[in-house]
Short mmCIF file of C-alpha atoms in Angstrom, two decimals:
data_model
loop_
_atom_site.label_atom_id
_atom_site.label_comp_id
_atom_site.label_asym_id
_atom_site.label_seq_id
_atom_site.Cartn_x
_atom_site.Cartn_y
_atom_site.Cartn_z
CA MET A 1 22.08 96.18 -102.99
CA SER A 2 24.01 97.67 -99.84
CA ALA A 3 24.36 95.15 -96.82
CA ARG A 4 21.47 96.61 -95.03
CA ALA A 5 19.33 95.94 -97.99
CA TRP A 6 20.17 92.08 -98.12
CA SER A 7 20.24 91.95 -94.02
CA ASN A 8 16.22 92.98 -94.79
CA LEU A 9 15.73 90.51 -96.97
CA ALA A 10 17.20 87.63 -95.01
CA LEU A 11 15.55 88.92 -91.91
CA THR A 12 12.18 88.99 -94.23
CA ALA A 13 13.25 85.36 -95.36
CA ALA A 14 14.19 83.94 -91.65
CA LEU A 15 10.85 85.39 -91.06
CA TRP A 16 8.37 84.34 -93.67
CA GLY A 17 10.42 80.66 -93.53
CA ALA A 18 9.63 80.56 -89.65
CA SER A 19 5.62 81.53 -89.93
CA TYR A 20 5.00 77.92 -90.94
CA LEU A 21 6.50 77.04 -87.70
CA PHE A 22 4.74 79.05 -85.58
CA ILE A 23 2.04 77.66 -86.66
CA LYS A 24 3.01 74.27 -85.98
CA VAL A 25 3.97 75.26 -82.64
CA ALA A 26 0.39 77.21 -82.07
CA LEU A 27 -1.81 73.94 -83.40
CA ASP A 28 0.07 71.08 -81.32
CA ASP A 29 -1.05 73.31 -78.20
CA ASP A 30 -4.94 73.23 -79.50
CA VAL A 31 -5.42 76.65 -80.28
CA SER A 32 -8.03 76.78 -82.96
CA GLU A 33 -7.59 77.46 -87.38
CA ALA A 34 -9.44 80.49 -86.39
CA GLY A 35 -7.74 81.85 -83.19
CA ILE A 36 -4.15 81.92 -84.93
CA ILE A 37 -4.98 83.59 -87.96
CA PHE A 38 -6.86 86.66 -85.79
CA SER A 39 -4.28 86.42 -83.65
CA ARG A 40 -1.60 87.21 -86.63
CA THR A 41 -3.61 89.52 -88.52
CA LEU A 42 -4.58 91.33 -85.74
CA LEU A 43 -0.45 92.06 -84.68
CA GLY A 44 0.45 92.71 -87.73
CA ALA A 45 -2.82 95.40 -88.31
CA VAL A 46 -0.88 96.60 -84.70
CA VAL A 47 2.46 96.89 -86.78
CA LEU A 48 1.06 98.15 -89.85
CA VAL A 49 -1.48 100.69 -89.60
CA PRO A 50 0.75 103.32 -87.91
CA LEU A 51 2.48 103.53 -90.26
CA ALA A 52 -0.06 103.41 -93.37
CA VAL A 53 -1.29 106.44 -91.28
CA ARG A 54 2.11 107.92 -91.29
CA ALA A 55 2.47 107.12 -95.08
CA GLY A 56 -1.03 109.23 -95.80
CA ALA A 57 -2.22 105.77 -97.45
CA VAL A 58 -5.98 105.65 -95.88
CA PRO A 59 -7.86 108.02 -98.28
CA ALA A 60 -6.42 106.09 -101.46
CA LEU A 61 -7.59 102.81 -99.77
CA LEU A 62 -11.35 104.34 -98.70
CA ALA A 63 -11.71 105.40 -102.44
CA ARG A 64 -10.70 101.72 -103.51
CA PRO A 65 -13.64 99.98 -101.30
CA GLY A 66 -13.85 97.08 -103.52
CA TRP A 67 -10.36 96.29 -104.53
CA THR A 68 -8.99 96.37 -100.54
CA VAL A 69 -11.64 93.63 -99.87
CA ALA A 70 -10.97 91.87 -102.74
CA LEU A 71 -7.24 91.85 -102.19
CA ALA A 72 -7.76 90.96 -98.62
CA VAL A 73 -9.43 88.09 -99.58
CA THR A 74 -6.86 86.48 -101.83
CA GLN A 75 -3.72 87.90 -99.83
CA VAL A 76 -4.69 86.96 -96.40
CA VAL A 77 -8.23 85.73 -95.54
CA VAL A 78 -8.26 82.82 -97.91
CA PRO A 79 -4.69 81.60 -98.23
CA PHE A 80 -3.56 82.23 -94.44
CA ALA A 81 -6.87 79.87 -93.69
CA LEU A 82 -5.54 77.34 -96.36
CA ILE A 83 -2.37 77.52 -94.69
CA THR A 84 -3.56 77.08 -91.20
CA TRP A 85 -5.73 74.15 -91.88
CA GLY A 86 -3.34 72.11 -94.32
CA GLU A 87 -0.83 72.63 -91.96
CA ASN A 88 -2.36 70.30 -89.42
CA HIS A 89 -1.48 67.49 -92.25
CA VAL A 90 1.62 68.66 -93.92
CA PRO A 91 5.00 69.14 -92.62
CA THR A 92 6.13 73.04 -92.41
CA SER A 93 9.15 72.28 -94.42
CA LEU A 94 6.46 70.72 -97.71
CA ALA A 95 4.39 73.97 -97.14
CA GLY A 96 6.89 76.41 -97.26
CA ILE A 97 8.02 74.82 -101.22
CA LEU A 98 4.23 74.19 -101.59
CA VAL A 99 3.96 78.28 -100.98
CA ALA A 100 7.46 78.90 -103.33
CA ALA A 101 4.93 78.22 -106.69
CA VAL A 102 3.63 81.60 -106.88
CA PRO A 103 5.41 83.11 -109.39
CA ILE A 104 4.16 79.48 -111.48
CA PHE A 105 0.62 80.50 -110.91
CA VAL A 106 0.79 83.70 -112.02
CA ALA A 107 1.80 82.99 -115.03
CA LEU A 108 -1.03 80.38 -115.34
CA VAL A 109 -3.48 82.57 -114.33
CA ALA A 110 -2.22 85.88 -115.87
CA PRO A 111 -3.78 84.60 -119.68
CA TRP A 112 -7.00 84.79 -118.34
CA LEU A 113 -6.26 87.63 -115.59
CA ASP A 114 -3.63 90.30 -117.43
CA ALA A 115 -2.60 89.87 -120.52
CA ASP A 116 0.43 92.02 -119.94
CA GLU A 117 2.02 88.62 -117.88
CA ARG A 118 2.04 86.01 -119.67
CA SER A 119 4.56 84.02 -120.46
CA THR A 120 6.56 82.71 -123.54
CA GLY A 121 9.18 81.03 -123.81
CA TRP A 122 11.69 80.19 -121.18
CA GLY A 123 8.88 81.07 -118.75
CA LEU A 124 6.59 78.27 -120.19
CA VAL A 125 9.59 75.86 -119.47
CA GLY A 126 9.49 77.58 -116.37
CA VAL A 127 6.00 76.66 -115.38
CA LEU A 128 6.77 72.99 -116.36
CA VAL A 129 9.44 72.23 -114.25
CA GLY A 130 7.78 74.14 -111.35
CA MET A 131 5.12 72.17 -112.06
CA ALA A 132 7.13 69.04 -112.26
CA GLY A 133 8.19 69.81 -108.76
CA VAL A 134 4.84 70.35 -107.59
CA VAL A 135 4.32 66.36 -108.94
CA LEU A 136 6.78 65.24 -107.65
CA LEU A 137 6.34 66.25 -104.35
CA PHE A 138 2.72 64.92 -104.42
CA GLY A 139 3.81 61.41 -105.63
CA ALA A 140 6.79 60.69 -103.21
CA ASP A 141 5.96 62.72 -99.64
CA LEU A 142 2.35 63.41 -99.91
CA GLY A 143 1.21 60.32 -101.15
CA GLY A 144 0.91 58.47 -97.77
CA GLY A 145 -2.76 58.75 -97.47
CA GLY A 146 -5.70 61.24 -98.49
CA GLU A 147 -5.66 63.98 -95.01
CA GLU A 148 -1.75 64.61 -96.34
CA LEU A 149 -2.93 64.95 -99.84
CA ALA A 150 -5.77 67.30 -98.94
CA GLY A 151 -3.41 69.25 -96.76
CA GLY A 152 -0.81 69.20 -99.33
CA LEU A 153 -4.15 71.07 -102.01
CA MET A 154 -4.99 73.85 -99.15
CA ILE A 155 -1.60 74.83 -99.36
CA LEU A 156 -1.33 74.92 -102.91
CA ALA A 157 -4.55 76.85 -103.28
CA ALA A 158 -2.71 78.99 -101.35
CA ALA A 159 -0.54 79.75 -103.74
CA LEU A 160 -2.96 80.56 -106.37
CA SER A 161 -4.85 82.61 -103.67
CA TYR A 162 -1.25 84.75 -103.78
CA ALA A 163 -0.93 84.76 -107.33
CA VAL A 164 -4.25 85.99 -108.00
CA ALA A 165 -3.91 88.66 -104.95
CA VAL A 166 -0.41 89.95 -106.99
CA LEU A 167 -2.19 90.99 -110.52
CA ILE A 168 -4.88 92.36 -107.89
CA VAL A 169 -2.58 94.96 -106.42
CA LYS A 170 -0.83 95.76 -110.04
CA ARG A 171 -4.83 96.21 -111.19
CA GLY A 172 -5.81 98.30 -108.27
CA PHE A 173 -3.55 99.94 -106.12
CA THR A 174 -1.22 101.69 -108.76
CA GLY A 175 0.26 104.97 -106.56
CA VAL A 176 -1.00 103.38 -103.48
CA PRO A 177 2.37 103.66 -100.18
CA PRO A 178 2.20 99.76 -100.20
CA VAL A 179 2.57 99.48 -96.54
CA GLY A 180 -1.20 100.87 -96.38
CA VAL A 181 -1.69 98.23 -98.52
CA ALA A 182 -0.33 95.40 -97.00
CA ALA A 183 -2.37 96.97 -93.00
CA SER A 184 -5.47 97.32 -95.18
CA THR A 185 -5.64 93.30 -95.63
CA MET A 186 -4.49 92.65 -92.15
CA VAL A 187 -7.42 95.00 -90.55
CA VAL A 188 -10.12 93.06 -93.11
CA SER A 189 -8.78 89.77 -92.44
CA ALA A 190 -9.12 90.47 -88.41
CA ALA A 191 -12.09 91.85 -88.76
CA VAL A 192 -13.45 88.56 -90.61
CA TRP A 193 -11.68 86.18 -88.21
CA LEU A 194 -12.81 87.86 -84.89
CA LEU A 195 -16.08 86.29 -84.54
CA PRO A 196 -14.39 82.52 -85.54
CA ALA A 197 -11.54 82.99 -83.05
CA LEU A 198 -14.37 84.06 -79.86
CA VAL A 199 -16.39 81.25 -80.95
CA THR A 200 -13.36 78.43 -80.84
CA LEU A 201 -11.45 79.77 -77.84
CA PRO A 202 -9.31 76.99 -76.41
CA ASP A 203 -10.89 75.41 -73.06
CA HIS A 204 -7.28 76.21 -71.14
CA ALA A 205 -4.43 78.49 -71.38
CA PRO A 206 -2.37 78.56 -73.78
CA ALA A 207 1.61 77.34 -72.99
CA ALA A 208 4.17 80.59 -72.60
CA LYS A 209 6.02 78.81 -76.22
CA THR A 210 2.66 79.16 -78.09
CA VAL A 211 2.15 82.81 -76.83
CA GLY A 212 5.25 83.48 -78.05
CA ALA A 213 4.70 82.08 -81.46
CA LEU A 214 1.70 83.93 -82.10
CA VAL A 215 3.34 86.97 -80.86
CA ALA A 216 6.30 86.25 -83.32
CA LEU A 217 3.91 85.10 -85.71
CA GLY A 218 1.85 88.04 -85.82
CA ALA A 219 4.28 91.17 -84.86
CA GLY A 220 7.44 89.70 -86.18
CA GLY A 221 6.17 87.43 -89.30
CA THR A 222 3.19 89.23 -90.45
CA GLY A 223 4.10 92.97 -89.48
CA LEU A 224 7.77 93.47 -89.90
CA ALA A 225 8.69 91.17 -92.00
CA PHE A 226 6.18 93.42 -94.77
CA LEU A 227 7.24 96.17 -93.48
CA LEU A 228 10.97 95.35 -93.80
CA PHE A 229 9.86 93.90 -97.38
CA TYR A 230 8.30 97.08 -98.20
CA ALA A 231 11.35 99.19 -97.29
CA VAL A 232 13.01 96.64 -99.74
CA ILE A 233 11.02 97.45 -102.38
CA ALA A 234 10.80 101.49 -101.99
CA GLU A 235 15.02 101.18 -101.80
CA PHE A 236 15.33 99.14 -104.97
CA GLY A 237 12.29 97.98 -106.66
CA PRO A 238 10.63 94.86 -106.61
CA ALA A 239 12.21 93.06 -109.13
CA ARG A 240 15.60 92.60 -106.89
CA ALA A 241 12.74 92.66 -103.44
CA SER A 242 11.33 89.33 -104.73
CA ILE A 243 14.56 87.68 -104.15
CA VAL A 244 13.08 86.89 -100.73
CA THR A 245 10.69 84.43 -102.63
CA TYR A 246 13.44 82.21 -102.85
CA LEU A 247 15.37 82.01 -99.69
CA ALA A 248 12.07 81.79 -97.64
CA PRO A 249 11.47 78.46 -98.56
CA ALA A 250 14.78 77.56 -97.63
CA PHE A 251 13.96 78.90 -94.16
CA ALA A 252 10.99 76.64 -93.68
CA VAL A 253 12.82 73.71 -94.62
CA LEU A 254 15.89 74.50 -92.23
CA TYR A 255 13.52 74.68 -89.50
CA GLY A 256 11.34 72.14 -90.15
CA VAL A 257 14.48 69.70 -90.15
CA THR A 258 16.10 71.13 -87.11
CA LEU A 259 13.44 72.47 -84.73
CA LEU A 260 10.49 70.33 -85.51
CA ASP A 261 12.58 66.71 -86.40
CA GLU A 262 10.85 66.66 -89.70
CA THR A 263 12.68 64.14 -92.57
CA LEU A 264 14.45 65.84 -95.97
CA GLY A 265 14.38 63.38 -98.40
CA ALA A 266 15.97 63.69 -101.60
CA SER A 267 12.57 64.19 -103.20
CA THR A 268 11.95 66.47 -100.91
CA VAL A 269 14.90 68.36 -102.18
CA ALA A 270 14.37 68.19 -105.39
CA GLY A 271 10.94 68.88 -105.31
CA LEU A 272 12.61 72.15 -103.93
CA ALA A 273 15.00 72.58 -106.50
CA LEU A 274 12.28 71.87 -109.72
CA ILE A 275 9.76 74.58 -107.94
CA LEU A 276 12.16 77.39 -107.21
CA GLY A 277 14.17 76.98 -110.57
CA GLY A 278 10.61 77.03 -112.32
CA SER A 279 9.69 79.63 -110.25
CA TRP A 280 12.40 82.10 -111.15
CA LEU A 281 12.48 81.21 -114.88
CA ALA A 282 8.72 82.27 -114.97
CA ALA A 283 9.01 85.49 -113.14
CA SER A 284 12.15 86.36 -114.54
CA ALA A 285 11.44 85.47 -118.43
CA ARG A 286 8.73 88.38 -118.53
CA PRO A 287 7.67 89.60 -121.93
CA ALA A 288 9.57 93.03 -122.30
CA GLY A 289 7.80 95.75 -120.72
CA ALA A 290 6.06 93.25 -118.29
CA PRO A 291 6.32 94.58 -114.47
CA ASN A 292 7.46 92.50 -112.11
CA THR A 293 5.22 92.21 -109.06
CA ALA A 294 5.77 92.08 -105.59
CA PRO A 295 5.30 88.47 -104.10
CA THR A 296 2.81 88.11 -101.52
CA ARG A 297 3.54 85.77 -98.68
CA SER A 298 2.43 83.84 -95.62
#
């Protein structure tokens, strides 16, 4: 890949990895979970919708209302909520690591939703290795109490939702410009979370750093990151673009340790290695002819 493509991937990973940091900053200033989700999806839509219109994606999306809603629910509405609520109890670094389990869940749900994506051989080994990493994290880093366990399970459920979304993209959006697919999910999600956000407005004006975090989360980590990611897909294909899946958790860990003083123990490093290694095997060992699907991220 070109230097520009690598730069786009690195910036995308840095933005997606920072999403967990921005969420934590907003939560610490008493911004409601619904307010955070609405803000980021609205700003993401502001960035992506004009590009979707320019790409001519609107007619194709209007012809797929059922698929559009199903994708928005599984790719944005539900996982964004699970991650945001889960981060009340889970460090940002662990949140980023757990979301990296998406390829493992794709392999687990594929036999029921898409037989072409079933994993065999080394793919199954990857699933087992990745699940071992998840078990390690839950046993060593999330075993301190019921709230930590619940938060970890929420974020793991978000990874499962992302996995279902990957298969929906493949089944329902063939031939649709990817930027249009991303824009439609932001629009639907912003509409869903508008009323809950209004009902839960904070009783004080957010601090400047909170406003900055929300803008960075929405326009940067949601809008710009998707734009850069789909630019790499268009130039080099989803298989190479999926490298970002393995870069973003490292950024999440880096931000959590350096900016939020989160602890990085041996179990966290081991869990990260197992999940990323297992995800790589699960994603790269698909049967011959099975298409690679682009990952969806927080």
